[in-house]
XYZ file of C-alpha atoms in Angstrom:
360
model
C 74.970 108.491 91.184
C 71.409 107.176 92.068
C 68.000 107.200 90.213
C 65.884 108.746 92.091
C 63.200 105.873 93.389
C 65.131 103.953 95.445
C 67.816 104.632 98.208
C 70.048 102.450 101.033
C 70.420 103.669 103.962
C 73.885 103.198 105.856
C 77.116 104.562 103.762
C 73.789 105.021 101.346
C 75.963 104.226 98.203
C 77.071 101.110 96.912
C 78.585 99.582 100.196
C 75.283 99.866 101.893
C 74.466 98.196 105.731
C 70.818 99.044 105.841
C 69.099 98.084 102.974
C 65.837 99.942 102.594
C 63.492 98.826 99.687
C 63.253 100.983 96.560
C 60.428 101.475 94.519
C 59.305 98.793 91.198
C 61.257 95.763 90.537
C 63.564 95.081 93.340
C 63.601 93.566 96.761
C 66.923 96.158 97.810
C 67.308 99.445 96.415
C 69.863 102.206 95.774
C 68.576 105.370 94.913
C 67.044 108.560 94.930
C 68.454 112.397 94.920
C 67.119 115.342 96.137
C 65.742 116.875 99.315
C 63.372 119.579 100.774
C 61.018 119.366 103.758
C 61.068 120.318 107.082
C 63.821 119.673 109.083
C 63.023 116.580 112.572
C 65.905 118.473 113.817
C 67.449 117.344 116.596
C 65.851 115.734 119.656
C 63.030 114.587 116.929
C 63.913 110.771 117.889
C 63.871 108.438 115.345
C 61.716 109.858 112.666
C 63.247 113.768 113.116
C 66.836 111.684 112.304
C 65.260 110.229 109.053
C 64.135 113.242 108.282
C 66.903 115.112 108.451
C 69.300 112.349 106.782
C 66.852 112.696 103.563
C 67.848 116.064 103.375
C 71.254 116.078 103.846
C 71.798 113.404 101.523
C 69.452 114.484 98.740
C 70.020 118.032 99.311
C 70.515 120.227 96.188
C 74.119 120.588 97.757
C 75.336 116.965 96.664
C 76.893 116.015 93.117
C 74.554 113.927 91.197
C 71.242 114.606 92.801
C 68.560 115.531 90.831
C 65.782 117.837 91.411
C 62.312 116.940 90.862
C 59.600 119.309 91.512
C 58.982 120.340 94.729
C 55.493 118.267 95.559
C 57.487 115.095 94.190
C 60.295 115.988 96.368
C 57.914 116.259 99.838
C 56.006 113.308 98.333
C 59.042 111.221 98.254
C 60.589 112.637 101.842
C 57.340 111.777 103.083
C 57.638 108.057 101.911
C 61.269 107.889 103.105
C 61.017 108.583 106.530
C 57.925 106.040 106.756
C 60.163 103.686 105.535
C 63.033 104.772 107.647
C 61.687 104.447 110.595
C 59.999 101.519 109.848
C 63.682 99.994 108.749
C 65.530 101.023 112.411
C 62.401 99.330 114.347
C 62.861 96.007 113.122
C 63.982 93.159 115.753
C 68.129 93.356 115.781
C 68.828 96.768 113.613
C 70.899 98.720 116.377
C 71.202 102.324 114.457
C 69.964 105.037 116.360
C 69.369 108.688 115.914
C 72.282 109.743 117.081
C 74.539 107.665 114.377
C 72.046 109.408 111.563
C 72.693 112.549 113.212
C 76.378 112.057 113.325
C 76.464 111.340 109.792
C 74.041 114.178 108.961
C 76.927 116.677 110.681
C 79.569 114.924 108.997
C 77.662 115.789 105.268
C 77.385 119.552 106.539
C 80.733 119.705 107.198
C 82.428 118.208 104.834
C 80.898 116.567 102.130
C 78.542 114.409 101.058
C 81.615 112.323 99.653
C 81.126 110.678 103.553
C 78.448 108.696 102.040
C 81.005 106.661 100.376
C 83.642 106.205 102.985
C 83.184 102.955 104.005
C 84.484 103.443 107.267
C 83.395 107.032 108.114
C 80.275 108.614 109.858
C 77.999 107.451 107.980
C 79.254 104.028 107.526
C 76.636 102.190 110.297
C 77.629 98.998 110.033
C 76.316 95.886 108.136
C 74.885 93.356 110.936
C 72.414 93.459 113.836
C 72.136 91.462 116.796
C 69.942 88.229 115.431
C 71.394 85.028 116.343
C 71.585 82.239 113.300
C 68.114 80.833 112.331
C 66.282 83.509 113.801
C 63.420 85.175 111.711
C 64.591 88.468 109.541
C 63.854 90.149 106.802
C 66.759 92.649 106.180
C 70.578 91.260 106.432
C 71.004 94.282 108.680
C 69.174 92.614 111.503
C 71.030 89.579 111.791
C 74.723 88.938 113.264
C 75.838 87.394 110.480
C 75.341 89.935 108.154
C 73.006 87.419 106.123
C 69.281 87.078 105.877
C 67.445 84.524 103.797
C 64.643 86.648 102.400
C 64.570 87.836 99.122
C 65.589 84.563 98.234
C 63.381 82.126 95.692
C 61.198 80.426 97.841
C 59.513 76.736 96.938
C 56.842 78.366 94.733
C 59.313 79.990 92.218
C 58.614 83.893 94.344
C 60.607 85.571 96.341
C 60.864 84.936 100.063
C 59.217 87.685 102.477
C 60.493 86.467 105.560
C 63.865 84.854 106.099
C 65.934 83.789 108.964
C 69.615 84.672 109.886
C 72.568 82.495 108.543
C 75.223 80.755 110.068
C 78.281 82.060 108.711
C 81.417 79.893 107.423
C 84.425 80.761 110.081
C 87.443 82.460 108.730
C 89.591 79.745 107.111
C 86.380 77.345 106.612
C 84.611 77.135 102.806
C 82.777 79.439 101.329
C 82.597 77.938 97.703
C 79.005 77.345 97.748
C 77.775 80.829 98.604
C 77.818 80.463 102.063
C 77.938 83.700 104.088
C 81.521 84.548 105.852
C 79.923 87.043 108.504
C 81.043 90.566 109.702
C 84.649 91.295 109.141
C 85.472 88.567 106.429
C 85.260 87.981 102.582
C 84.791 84.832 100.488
C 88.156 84.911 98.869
C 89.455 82.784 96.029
C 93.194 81.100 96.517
C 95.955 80.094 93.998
C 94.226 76.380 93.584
C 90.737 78.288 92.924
C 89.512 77.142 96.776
C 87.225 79.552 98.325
C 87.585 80.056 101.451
C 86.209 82.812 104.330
C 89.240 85.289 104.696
C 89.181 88.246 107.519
C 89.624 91.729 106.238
C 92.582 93.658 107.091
C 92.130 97.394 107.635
C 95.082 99.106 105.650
C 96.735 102.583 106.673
C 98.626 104.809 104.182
C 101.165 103.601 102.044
C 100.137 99.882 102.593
C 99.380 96.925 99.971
C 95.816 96.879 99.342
C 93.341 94.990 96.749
C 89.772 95.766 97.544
C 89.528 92.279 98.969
C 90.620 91.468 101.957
C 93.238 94.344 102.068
C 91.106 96.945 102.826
C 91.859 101.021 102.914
C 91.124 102.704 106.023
C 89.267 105.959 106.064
C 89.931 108.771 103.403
C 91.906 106.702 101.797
C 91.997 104.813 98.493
C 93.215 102.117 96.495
C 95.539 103.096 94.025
C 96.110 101.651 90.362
C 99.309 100.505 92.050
C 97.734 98.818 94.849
C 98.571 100.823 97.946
C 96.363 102.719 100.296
C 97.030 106.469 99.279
C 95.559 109.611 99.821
C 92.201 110.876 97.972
C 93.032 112.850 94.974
C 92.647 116.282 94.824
C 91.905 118.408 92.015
C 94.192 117.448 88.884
C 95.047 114.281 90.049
C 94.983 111.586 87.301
C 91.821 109.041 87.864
C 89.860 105.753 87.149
C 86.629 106.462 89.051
C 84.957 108.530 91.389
C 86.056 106.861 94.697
C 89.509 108.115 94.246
C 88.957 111.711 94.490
C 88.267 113.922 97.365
C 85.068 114.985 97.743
C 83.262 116.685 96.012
C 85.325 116.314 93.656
C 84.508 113.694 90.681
C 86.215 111.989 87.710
C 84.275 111.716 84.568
C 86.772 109.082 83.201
C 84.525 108.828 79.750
C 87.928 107.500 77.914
C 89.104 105.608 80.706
C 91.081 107.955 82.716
C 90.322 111.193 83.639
C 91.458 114.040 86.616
C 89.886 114.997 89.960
C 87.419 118.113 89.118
C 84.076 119.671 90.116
C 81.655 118.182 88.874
C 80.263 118.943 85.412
C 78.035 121.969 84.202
C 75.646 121.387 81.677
C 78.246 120.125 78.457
C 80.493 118.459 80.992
C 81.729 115.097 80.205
C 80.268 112.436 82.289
C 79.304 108.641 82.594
C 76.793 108.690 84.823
C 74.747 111.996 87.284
C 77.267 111.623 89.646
C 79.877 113.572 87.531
C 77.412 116.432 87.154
C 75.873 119.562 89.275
C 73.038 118.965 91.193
C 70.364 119.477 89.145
C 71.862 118.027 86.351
C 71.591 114.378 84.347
C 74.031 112.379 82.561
C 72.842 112.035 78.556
C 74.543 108.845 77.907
C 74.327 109.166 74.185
C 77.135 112.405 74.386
C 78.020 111.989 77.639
C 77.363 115.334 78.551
C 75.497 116.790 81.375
C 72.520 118.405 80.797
C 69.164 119.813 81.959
C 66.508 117.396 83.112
C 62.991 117.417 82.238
C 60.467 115.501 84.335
C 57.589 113.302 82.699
C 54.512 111.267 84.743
C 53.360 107.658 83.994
C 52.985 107.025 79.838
C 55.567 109.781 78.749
C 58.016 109.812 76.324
C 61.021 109.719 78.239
C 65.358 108.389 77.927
C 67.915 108.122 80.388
C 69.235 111.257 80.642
C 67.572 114.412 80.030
C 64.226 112.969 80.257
C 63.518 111.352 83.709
C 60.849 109.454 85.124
C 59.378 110.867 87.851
C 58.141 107.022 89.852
C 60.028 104.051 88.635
C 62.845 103.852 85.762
C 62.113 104.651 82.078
C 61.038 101.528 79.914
C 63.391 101.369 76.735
C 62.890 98.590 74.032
C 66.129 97.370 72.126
C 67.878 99.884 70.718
C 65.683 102.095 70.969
C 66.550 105.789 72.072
C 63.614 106.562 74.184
C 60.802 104.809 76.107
C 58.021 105.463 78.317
C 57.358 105.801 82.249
C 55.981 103.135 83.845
C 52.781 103.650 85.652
C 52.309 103.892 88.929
C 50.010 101.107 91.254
C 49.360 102.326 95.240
C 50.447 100.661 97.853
C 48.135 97.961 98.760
C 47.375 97.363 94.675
C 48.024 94.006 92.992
C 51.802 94.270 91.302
C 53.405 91.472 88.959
C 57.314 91.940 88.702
C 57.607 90.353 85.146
C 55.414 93.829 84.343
C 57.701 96.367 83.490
C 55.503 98.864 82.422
C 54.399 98.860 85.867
C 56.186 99.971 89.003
C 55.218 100.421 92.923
C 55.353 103.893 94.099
C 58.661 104.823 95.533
C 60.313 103.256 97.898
C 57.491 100.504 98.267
C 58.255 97.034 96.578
C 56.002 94.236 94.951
C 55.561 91.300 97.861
C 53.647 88.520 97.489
C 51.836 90.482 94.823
C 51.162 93.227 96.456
C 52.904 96.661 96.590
C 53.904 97.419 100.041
C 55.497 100.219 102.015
C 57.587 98.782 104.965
C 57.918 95.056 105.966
C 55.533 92.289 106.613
C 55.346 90.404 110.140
C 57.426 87.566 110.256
C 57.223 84.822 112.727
């Protein structure tokens, strides 16, 4: 599933709206597990919503979330719902507590499988209301669904503060990058043309191709390319997405079935095919127990995790060592990989930072 130092938040897995920074290298994250804390609950506003989305989706309850020790875990709520609320305040972002709470019931009562669907409860949405050339710094503010920060500015760094794009229409060019907006796809055609296509939301039974044929809710793409049901337990499989949660499918051959995920010796290609609490050891692909090291341990990619920032392996080697840790507010260099920010900050302008600068 996730490491656990950086997270999105919207549909928090790979089809992320809301991208909230993670902690070292990158600009956009994708990651943590766990949970703890008390609970915003509801009628907490804003920051009792963030709070309880961290621990419904890093709650012990989840497939593939770790669990750190429980000062690491409050440490790294506490960061979260800084950041969160920092995130839904920004000019144009239009998720409010009531969609986090909505997707927080929706993990309670069914699974946290409704982090994935990319058109269920906790699927927010990926624009805002920005108009084109307006000043952003998160593609979730802006109606286009595009925001220019992040990207390399004139000194060779990356960009702090963007504005919004102007998307290509549906039917117009897309072949050099341009951005096709909310409810389209840059899509290649039989003479190799690029061009902005509009997605099609596909029911059961129909043609689909992850493209611009697109399942609807609870459903998936099959390996013959139609929209069918999620598979339940026994059903032949490629990858996670096309199981019912909770259900996973450690496909370490290839193919594999629908099954709970892994105790420790269960196959597996990554934590997400294992029980909370568990890692994936990539050399056997096997779950197993996880140990938790601090800046300058020996640590690998599996049983030994990193508590801030991802472990630093050389070559070939087998293991590596954790990255320290600089405060917010420290100097940072991103070439520095022995180095990280503390979670869920990121390195701007050469400086480690929790939240988002002030843009014009």
């Amino acid at each position: 599933m996730k490491a656990w130092n950086c997270l999105t938040l919207a549909a928090i897995a790979c089809t992320v709206s809301l991208t909230l920074a993670c902690s070292g290298k990158t600009v956009s994250g994708d990651d943590p597990d766990g949970g703890g804390g008390s609970s915003g609950g509801g009628g907490g506003g804003i920051a009792g919503a963030c709070d309880d989305y961290f621990q419904a989706a890093f709650s012990g309850s989840c497939p593939g979330t770790l669990d750190p020790p429980p000062s690491e875990v409050a440490h790294l709520q506490s960061r979260f719902d800084t950041l969160c609320v920092d995130d839904l305040g920004l000019p144009g972002v239009g998720i409010t507590a009531d969609q986090l709470e909505a997707c927080v019931a929706a993990i309670k009562s069914t699974s946290c499988a409704v982090l994935y669907d990319e058109y269920g409860a906790c699927d927010f949405g990926s624009t805002g209301s920005l108009a084109a050339s307006a000043s952003c710094v998160t593609d979730s503010q802006c109606q286009s669904g595009g925001c220019s920060a992040g990207s390399e500015g004139p000194d060779g760094g990356s960009l702090a503060c963007g504005t919004c794009a102007l998307p290509a229409a549906v039917g117009a060019s897309c072949a050099n990058g341009q951005s096709c907006g909310p409810n389209a796809v840059c899509n290649g055609g039989a003479n190799g043309a690029q061009t902005c296509v509009a997605i099609t939301i596909v029911g059961a039974g129909g043609a689909c191709d992850y493209d611009e044929l697109r399942c609807g809710s609870g459903l998936q793409c099959n390996t013959t390319g139609v929209c069918a049901a999620l598979g339940g337990a026994g059903t032949p499989c490629q990858e996670d997405g096309q199981c019912a949660g909770p259900l996973v499918c450690p496909a370490v051959n290839g193919t594999s079935t629908c099954q709970p995920a892994g105790a420790v010796g269960g196959p597996c290609i990554s934590t997400a095919e294992c029980a909370s609490g568990l890692g994936c050891d990539f050399s056997s692909h096997q779950c197993t127990a996880v140990t938790w090291v601090g800046a300058g341990q020996t640590c690998n990619t599996g049983s030994i995790q990193c508590l801030s920032g991802s472990c630093t392996i050389s070559g070939a080697a087998a293991t590596g060592t954790c990255p320290t840790v600089i405060p917010d507010g420290q100097p940072c260099d991103l070439s520095d990989i022995t180095t990280t920010c503390d979670a869920f900050a990121q390195c701007t302008g050469g400086v480690c930072v929790l939240g988002y600068p002030s843009c014009p």
